[in-house]
PDB file of C-alpha atoms and ligand atoms in Angstrom:
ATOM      1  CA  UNK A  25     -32.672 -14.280  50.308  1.00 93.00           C
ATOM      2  CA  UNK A  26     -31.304 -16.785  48.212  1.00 97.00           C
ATOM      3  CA  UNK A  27     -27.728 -16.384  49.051  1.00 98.00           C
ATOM      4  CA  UNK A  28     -25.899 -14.875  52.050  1.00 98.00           C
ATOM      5  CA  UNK A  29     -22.687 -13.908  53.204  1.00 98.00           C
ATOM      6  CA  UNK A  30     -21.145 -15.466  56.693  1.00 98.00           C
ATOM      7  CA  UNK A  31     -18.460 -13.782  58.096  1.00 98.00           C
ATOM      8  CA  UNK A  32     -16.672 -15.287  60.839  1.00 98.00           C
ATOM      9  CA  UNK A  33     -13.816 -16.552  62.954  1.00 97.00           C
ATOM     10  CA  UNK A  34     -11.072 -18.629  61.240  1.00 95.00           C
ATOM     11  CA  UNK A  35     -10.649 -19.523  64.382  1.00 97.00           C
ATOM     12  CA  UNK A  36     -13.017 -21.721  66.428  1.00 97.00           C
ATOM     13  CA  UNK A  37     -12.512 -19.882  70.013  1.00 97.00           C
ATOM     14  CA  UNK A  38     -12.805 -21.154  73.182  1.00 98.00           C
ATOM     15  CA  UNK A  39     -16.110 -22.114  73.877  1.00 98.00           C
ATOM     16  CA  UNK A  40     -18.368 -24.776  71.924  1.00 97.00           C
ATOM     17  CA  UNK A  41     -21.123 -22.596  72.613  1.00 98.00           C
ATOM     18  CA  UNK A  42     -19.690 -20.536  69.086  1.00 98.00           C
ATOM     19  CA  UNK A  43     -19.060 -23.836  67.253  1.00 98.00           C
ATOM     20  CA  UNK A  44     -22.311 -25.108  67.865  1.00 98.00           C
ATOM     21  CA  UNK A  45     -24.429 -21.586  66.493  1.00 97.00           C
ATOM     22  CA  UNK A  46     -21.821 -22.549  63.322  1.00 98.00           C
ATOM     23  CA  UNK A  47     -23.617 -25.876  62.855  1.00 98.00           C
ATOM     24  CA  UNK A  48     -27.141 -24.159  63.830  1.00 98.00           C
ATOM     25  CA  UNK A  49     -26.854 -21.393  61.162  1.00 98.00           C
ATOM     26  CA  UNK A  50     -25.407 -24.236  58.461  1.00 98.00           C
ATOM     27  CA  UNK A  51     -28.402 -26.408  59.085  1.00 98.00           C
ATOM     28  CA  UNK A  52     -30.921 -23.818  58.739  1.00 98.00           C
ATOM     29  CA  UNK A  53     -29.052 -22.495  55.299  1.00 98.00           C
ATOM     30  CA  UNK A  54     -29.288 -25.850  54.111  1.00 98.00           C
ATOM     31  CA  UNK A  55     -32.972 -27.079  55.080  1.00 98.00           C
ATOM     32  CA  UNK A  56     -34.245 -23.425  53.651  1.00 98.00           C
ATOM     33  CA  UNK A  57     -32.050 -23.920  50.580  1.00 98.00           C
ATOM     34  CA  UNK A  58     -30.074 -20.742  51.155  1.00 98.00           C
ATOM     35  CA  UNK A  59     -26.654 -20.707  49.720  1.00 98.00           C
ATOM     36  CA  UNK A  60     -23.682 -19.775  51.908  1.00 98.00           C
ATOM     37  CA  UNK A  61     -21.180 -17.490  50.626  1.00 98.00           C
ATOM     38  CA  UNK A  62     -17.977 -17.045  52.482  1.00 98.00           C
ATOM     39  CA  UNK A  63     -14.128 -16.464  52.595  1.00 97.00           C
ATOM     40  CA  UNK A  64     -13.741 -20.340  51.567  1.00 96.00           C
ATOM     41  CA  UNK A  65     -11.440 -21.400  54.562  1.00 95.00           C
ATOM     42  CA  UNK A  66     -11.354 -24.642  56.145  1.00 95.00           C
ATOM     43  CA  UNK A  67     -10.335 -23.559  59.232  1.00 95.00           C
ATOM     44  CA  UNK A  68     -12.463 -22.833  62.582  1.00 97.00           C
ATOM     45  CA  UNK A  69     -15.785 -21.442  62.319  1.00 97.00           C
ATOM     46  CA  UNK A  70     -15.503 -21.056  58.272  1.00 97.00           C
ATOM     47  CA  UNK A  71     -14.789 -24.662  57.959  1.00 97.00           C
ATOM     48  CA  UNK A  72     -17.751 -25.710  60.553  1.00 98.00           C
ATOM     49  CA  UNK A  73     -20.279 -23.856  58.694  1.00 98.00           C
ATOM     50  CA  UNK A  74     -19.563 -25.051  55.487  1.00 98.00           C
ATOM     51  CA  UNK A  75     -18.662 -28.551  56.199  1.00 98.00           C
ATOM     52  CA  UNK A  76     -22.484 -28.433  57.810  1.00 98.00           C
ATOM     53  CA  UNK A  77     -24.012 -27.239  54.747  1.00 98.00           C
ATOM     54  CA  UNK A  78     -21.789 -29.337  52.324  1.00 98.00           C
ATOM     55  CA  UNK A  79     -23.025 -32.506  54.609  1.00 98.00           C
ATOM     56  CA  UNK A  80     -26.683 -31.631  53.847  1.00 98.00           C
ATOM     57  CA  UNK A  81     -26.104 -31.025  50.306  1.00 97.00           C
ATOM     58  CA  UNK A  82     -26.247 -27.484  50.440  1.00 98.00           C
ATOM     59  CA  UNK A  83     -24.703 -25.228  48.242  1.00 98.00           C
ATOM     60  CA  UNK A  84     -21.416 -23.382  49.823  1.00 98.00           C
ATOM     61  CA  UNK A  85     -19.146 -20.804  47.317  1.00 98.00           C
ATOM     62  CA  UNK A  86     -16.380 -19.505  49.073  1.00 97.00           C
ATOM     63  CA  UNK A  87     -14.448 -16.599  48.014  1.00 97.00           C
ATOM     64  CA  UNK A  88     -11.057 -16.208  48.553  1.00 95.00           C
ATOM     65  CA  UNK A  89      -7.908 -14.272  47.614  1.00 94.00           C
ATOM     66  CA  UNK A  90      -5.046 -16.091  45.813  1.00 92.00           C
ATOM     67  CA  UNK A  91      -2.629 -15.748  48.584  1.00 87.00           C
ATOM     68  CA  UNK A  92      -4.567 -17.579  50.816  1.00 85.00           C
ATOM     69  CA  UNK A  93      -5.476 -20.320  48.534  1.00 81.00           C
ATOM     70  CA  UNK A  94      -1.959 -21.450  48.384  1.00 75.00           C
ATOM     71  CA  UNK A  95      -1.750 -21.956  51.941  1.00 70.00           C
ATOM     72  CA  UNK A  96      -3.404 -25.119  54.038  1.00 64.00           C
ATOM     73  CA  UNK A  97      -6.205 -23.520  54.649  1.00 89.00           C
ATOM     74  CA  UNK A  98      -8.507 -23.559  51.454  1.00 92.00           C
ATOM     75  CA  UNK A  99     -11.663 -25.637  51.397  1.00 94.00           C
ATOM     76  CA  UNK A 100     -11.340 -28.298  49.224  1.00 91.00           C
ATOM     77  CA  UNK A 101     -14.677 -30.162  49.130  1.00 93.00           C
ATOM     78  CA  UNK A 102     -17.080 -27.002  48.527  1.00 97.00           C
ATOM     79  CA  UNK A 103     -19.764 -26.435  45.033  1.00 98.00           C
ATOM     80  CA  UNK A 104     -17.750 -23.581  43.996  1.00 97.00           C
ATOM     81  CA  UNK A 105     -14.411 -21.660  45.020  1.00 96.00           C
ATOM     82  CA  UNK A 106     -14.096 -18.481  43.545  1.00 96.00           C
ATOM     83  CA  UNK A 107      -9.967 -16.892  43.244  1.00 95.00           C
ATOM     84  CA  UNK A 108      -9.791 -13.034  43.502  1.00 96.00           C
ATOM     85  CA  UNK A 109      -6.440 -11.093  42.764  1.00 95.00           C
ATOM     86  CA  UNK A 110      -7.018  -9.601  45.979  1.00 94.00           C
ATOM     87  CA  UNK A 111      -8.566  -8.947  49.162  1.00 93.00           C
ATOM     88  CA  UNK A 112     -10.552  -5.523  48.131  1.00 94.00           C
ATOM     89  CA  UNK A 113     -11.766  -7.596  45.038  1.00 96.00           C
ATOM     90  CA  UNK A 114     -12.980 -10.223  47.053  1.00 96.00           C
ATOM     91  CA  UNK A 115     -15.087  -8.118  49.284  1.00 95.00           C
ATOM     92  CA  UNK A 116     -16.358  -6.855  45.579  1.00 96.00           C
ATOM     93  CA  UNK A 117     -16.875 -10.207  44.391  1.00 98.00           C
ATOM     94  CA  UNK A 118     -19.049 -11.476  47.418  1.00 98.00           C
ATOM     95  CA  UNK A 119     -21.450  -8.182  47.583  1.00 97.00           C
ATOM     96  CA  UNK A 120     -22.147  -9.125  43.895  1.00 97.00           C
ATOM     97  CA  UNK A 121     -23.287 -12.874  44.811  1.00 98.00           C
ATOM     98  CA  UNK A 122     -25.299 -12.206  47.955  1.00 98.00           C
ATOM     99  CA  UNK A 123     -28.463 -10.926  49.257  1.00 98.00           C
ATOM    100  CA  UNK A 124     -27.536 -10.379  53.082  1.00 98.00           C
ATOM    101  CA  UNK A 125     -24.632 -10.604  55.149  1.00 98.00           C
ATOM    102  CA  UNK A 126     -24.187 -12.347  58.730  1.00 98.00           C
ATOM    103  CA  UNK A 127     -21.249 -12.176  61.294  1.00 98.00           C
ATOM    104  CA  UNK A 128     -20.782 -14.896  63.682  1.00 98.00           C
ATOM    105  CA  UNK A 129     -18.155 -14.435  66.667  1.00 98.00           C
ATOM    106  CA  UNK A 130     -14.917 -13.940  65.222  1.00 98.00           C
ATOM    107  CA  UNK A 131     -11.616 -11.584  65.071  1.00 98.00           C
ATOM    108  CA  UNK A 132     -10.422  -8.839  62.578  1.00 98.00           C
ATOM    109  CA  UNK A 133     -11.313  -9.933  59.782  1.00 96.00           C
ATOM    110  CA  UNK A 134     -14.970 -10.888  60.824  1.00 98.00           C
ATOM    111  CA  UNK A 135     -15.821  -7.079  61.998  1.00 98.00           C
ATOM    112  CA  UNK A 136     -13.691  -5.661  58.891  1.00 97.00           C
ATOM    113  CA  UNK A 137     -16.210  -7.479  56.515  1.00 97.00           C
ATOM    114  CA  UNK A 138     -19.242  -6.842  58.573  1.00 97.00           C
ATOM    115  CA  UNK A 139     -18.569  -3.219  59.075  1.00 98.00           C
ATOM    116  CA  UNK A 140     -17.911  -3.085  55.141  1.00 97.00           C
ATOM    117  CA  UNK A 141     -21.565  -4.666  54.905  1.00 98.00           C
ATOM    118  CA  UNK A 142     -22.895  -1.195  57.055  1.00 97.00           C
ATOM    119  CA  UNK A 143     -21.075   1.331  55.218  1.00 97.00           C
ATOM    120  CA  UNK A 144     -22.450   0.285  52.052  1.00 96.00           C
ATOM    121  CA  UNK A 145     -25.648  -0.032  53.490  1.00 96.00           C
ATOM    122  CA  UNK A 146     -25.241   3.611  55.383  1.00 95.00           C
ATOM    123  CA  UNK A 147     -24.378   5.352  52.358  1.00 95.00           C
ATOM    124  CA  UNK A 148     -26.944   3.626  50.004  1.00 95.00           C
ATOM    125  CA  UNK A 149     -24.910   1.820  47.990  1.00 95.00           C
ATOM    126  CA  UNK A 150     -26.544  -1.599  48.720  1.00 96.00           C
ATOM    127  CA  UNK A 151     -29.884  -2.308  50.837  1.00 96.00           C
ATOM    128  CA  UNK A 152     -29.247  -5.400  51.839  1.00 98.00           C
ATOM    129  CA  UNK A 153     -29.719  -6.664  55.815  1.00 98.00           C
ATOM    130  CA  UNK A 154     -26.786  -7.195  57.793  1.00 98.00           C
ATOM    131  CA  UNK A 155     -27.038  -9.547  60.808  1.00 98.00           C
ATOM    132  CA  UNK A 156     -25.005 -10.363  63.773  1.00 98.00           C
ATOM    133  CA  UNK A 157     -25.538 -13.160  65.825  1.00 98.00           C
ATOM    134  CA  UNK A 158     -25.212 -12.358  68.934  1.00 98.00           C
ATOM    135  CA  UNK A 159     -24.582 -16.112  70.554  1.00 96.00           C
ATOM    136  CA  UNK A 160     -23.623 -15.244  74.235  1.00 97.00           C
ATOM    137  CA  UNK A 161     -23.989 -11.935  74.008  1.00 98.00           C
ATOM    138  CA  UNK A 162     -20.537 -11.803  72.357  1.00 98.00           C
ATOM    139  CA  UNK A 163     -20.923  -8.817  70.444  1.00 98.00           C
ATOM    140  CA  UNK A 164     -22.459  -6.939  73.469  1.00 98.00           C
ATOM    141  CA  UNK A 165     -19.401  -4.737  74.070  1.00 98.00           C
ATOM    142  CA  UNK A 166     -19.321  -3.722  70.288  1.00 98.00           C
ATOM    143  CA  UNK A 167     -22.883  -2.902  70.680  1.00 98.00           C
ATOM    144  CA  UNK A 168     -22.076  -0.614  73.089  1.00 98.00           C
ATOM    145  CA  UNK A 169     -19.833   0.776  71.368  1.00 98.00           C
ATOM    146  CA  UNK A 170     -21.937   1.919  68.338  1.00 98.00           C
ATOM    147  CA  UNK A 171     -24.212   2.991  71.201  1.00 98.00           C
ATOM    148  CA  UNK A 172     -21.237   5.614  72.372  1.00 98.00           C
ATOM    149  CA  UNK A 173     -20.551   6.773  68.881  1.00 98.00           C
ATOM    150  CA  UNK A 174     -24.271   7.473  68.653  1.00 98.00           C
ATOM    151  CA  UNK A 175     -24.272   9.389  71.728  1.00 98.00           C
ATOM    152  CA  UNK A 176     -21.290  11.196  70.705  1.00 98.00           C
ATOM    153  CA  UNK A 177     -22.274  12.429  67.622  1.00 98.00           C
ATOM    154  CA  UNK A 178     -20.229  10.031  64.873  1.00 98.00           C
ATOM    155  CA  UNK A 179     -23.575   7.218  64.350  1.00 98.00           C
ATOM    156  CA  UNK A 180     -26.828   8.494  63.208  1.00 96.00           C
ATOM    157  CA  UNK A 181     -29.304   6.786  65.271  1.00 97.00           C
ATOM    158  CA  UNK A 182     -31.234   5.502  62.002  1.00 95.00           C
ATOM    159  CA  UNK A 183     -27.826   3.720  60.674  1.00 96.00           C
ATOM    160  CA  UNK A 184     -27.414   2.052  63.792  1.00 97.00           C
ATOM    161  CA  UNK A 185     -30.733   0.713  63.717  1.00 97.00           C
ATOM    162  CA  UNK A 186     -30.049  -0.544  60.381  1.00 97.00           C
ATOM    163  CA  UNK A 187     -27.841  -3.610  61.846  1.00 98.00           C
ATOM    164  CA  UNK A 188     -29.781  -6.771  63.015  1.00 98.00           C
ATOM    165  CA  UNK A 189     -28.647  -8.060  66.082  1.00 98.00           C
ATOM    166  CA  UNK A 190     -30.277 -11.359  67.580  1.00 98.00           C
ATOM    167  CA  UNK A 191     -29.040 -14.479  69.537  1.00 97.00           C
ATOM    168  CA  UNK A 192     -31.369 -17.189  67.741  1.00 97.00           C
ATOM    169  CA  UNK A 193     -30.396 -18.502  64.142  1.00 98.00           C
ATOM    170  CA  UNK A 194     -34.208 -18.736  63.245  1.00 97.00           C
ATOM    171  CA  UNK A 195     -35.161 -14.922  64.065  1.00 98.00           C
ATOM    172  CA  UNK A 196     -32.113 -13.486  63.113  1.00 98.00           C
ATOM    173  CA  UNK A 197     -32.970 -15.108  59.578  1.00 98.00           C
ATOM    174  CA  UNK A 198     -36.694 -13.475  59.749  1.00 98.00           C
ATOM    175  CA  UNK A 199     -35.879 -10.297  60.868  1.00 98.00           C
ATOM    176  CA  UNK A 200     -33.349 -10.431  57.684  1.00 98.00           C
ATOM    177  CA  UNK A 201     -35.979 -11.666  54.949  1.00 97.00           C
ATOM    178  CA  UNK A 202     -38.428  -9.309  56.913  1.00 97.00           C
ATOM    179  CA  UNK A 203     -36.006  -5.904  56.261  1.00 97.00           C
ATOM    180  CA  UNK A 204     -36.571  -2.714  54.901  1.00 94.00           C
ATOM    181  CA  UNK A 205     -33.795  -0.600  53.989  1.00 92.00           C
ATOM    182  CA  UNK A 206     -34.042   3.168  55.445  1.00 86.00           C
ATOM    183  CA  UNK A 207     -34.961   5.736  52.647  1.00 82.00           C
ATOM    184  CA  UNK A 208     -31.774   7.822  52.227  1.00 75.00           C
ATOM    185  CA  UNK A 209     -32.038  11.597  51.390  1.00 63.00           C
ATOM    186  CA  UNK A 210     -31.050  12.597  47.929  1.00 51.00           C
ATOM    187  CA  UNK A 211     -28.234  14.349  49.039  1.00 48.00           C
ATOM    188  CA  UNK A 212     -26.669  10.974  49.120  1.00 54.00           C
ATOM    189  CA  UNK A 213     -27.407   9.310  46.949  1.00 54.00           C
ATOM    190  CA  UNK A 214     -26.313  11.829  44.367  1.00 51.00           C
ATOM    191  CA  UNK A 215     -22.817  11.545  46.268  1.00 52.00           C
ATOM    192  CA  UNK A 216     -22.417   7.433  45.758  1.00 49.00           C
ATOM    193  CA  UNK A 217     -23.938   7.558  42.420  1.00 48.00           C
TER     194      UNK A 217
HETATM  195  P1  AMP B 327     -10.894 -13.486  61.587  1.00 67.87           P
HETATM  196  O1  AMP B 327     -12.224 -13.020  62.105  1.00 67.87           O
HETATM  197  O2  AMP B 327      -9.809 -12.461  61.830  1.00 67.87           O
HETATM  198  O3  AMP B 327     -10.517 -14.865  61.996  1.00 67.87           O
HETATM  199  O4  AMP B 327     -11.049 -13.505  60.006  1.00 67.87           O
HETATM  200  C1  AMP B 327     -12.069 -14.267  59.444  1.00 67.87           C
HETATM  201  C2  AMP B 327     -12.648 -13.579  58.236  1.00 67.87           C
HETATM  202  O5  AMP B 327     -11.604 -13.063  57.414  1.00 67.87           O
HETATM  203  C3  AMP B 327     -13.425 -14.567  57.393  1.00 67.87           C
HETATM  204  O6  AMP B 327     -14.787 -14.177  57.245  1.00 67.87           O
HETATM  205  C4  AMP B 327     -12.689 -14.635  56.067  1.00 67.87           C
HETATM  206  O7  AMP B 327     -13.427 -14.061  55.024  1.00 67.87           O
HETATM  207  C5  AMP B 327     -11.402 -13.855  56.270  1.00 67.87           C
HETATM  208  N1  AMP B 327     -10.264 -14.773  56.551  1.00 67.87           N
HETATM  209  C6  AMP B 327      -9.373 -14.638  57.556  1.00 67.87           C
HETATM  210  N2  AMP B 327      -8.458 -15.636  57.543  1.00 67.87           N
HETATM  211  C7  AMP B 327      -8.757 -16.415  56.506  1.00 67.87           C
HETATM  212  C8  AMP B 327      -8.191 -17.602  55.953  1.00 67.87           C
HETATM  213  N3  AMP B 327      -7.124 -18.159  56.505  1.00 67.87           N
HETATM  214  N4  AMP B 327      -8.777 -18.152  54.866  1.00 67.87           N
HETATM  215  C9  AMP B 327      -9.839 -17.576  54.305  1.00 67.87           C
HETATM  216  N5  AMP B 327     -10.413 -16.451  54.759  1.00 67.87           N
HETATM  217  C10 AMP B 327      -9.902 -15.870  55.854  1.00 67.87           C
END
């Protein structure tokens, strides 16, 4: 994985614990020379992650849609910002650049990204890994959740497997250079084609 996508809060939340897997994650990017691709705030958890990287030299491209460039909260010290026309293209524009995707704790727009990341990856479309890190178990309610749509009929099994869920930076990273996308029947893949 060369690049990856982090999706997370623009806000920093309540406990350091969050802030301080930010730095984690942005130190390991940078001292295994992955590049960080992300919504190119500079604002809570965005701007902790890539002011890490950017402090070690590492390369950070952020991605971000016009109307939120013109607002306070752009990063302004970053290798590359990249201006979409709009949100949808965004989304477009970072699948192109990355080779994984990662959400760390964070609010709407963290799980509308990361849940983009599965559907593309449930319907074949892409076969990249998709991480969460699960600092604090934050995510463990969500979990369940998929766990109850399984039950109920509305998650294959196999697609829920397909998300990588840890609570260390360093084996949520090898579990992610160590996936295998599931096989998908032809069925479907003549349907996304
Ligand atoms: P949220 O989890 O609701 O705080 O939204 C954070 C995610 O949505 C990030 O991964 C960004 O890609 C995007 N996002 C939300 N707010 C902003 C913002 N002010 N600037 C840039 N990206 C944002």
């Amino acid at each position: 994985m060369k690049k990856v996508a982090v999706f997370c809060g623009s806000s920093l939340g309540f406990n350091e614990i969050y802030k301080n897997d930010a730095i984690k994650l942005g130190n390991h990017f940078a001292n295994n020379k992955i590049g960080l691709v992300y919504g190119g705030g500079k604002i809570g958890m965005m701007g902790v992650i890539a002011d890490t990287i950017i402090e070690k030299k590492g390369e950070v491209i952020g991605v971000i849609p016009g109307l939120l460039r013109h607002e306070e909260v752009a990063h302004n010290n970053i290798t590359e910002m990249i201006v979409t026309k709009t949100m949808s293209k965004r989304k477009v524009k970072i699948s192109r650049l990355v080779d994984g995707y990662i959400a760390l704790p964070g609010g709407f727009g963290t799980l509308d990204e990361i849940f983009e990341a599965l559907t593309l990856g449930q319907l074949g479309i892409e076969r990249k890994p998709v991480g969460i890190l699960n600092t604090n178990g934050f995510f463990n309610h969500l979990l369940k959740q998929l766990d109850i749509m399984v039950t109920e009929g509305y998650l294959k099994q196999s697609n829920k497997e397909m998300l990588i869920v840890s609570e260390s930076v360093d084996d949520l990273v090898s579990q992610m250079f160590n996936y295998k996308a599931p096989i998908m029947t032809k069925v479907i893949n003549k349907v996304v084609k």
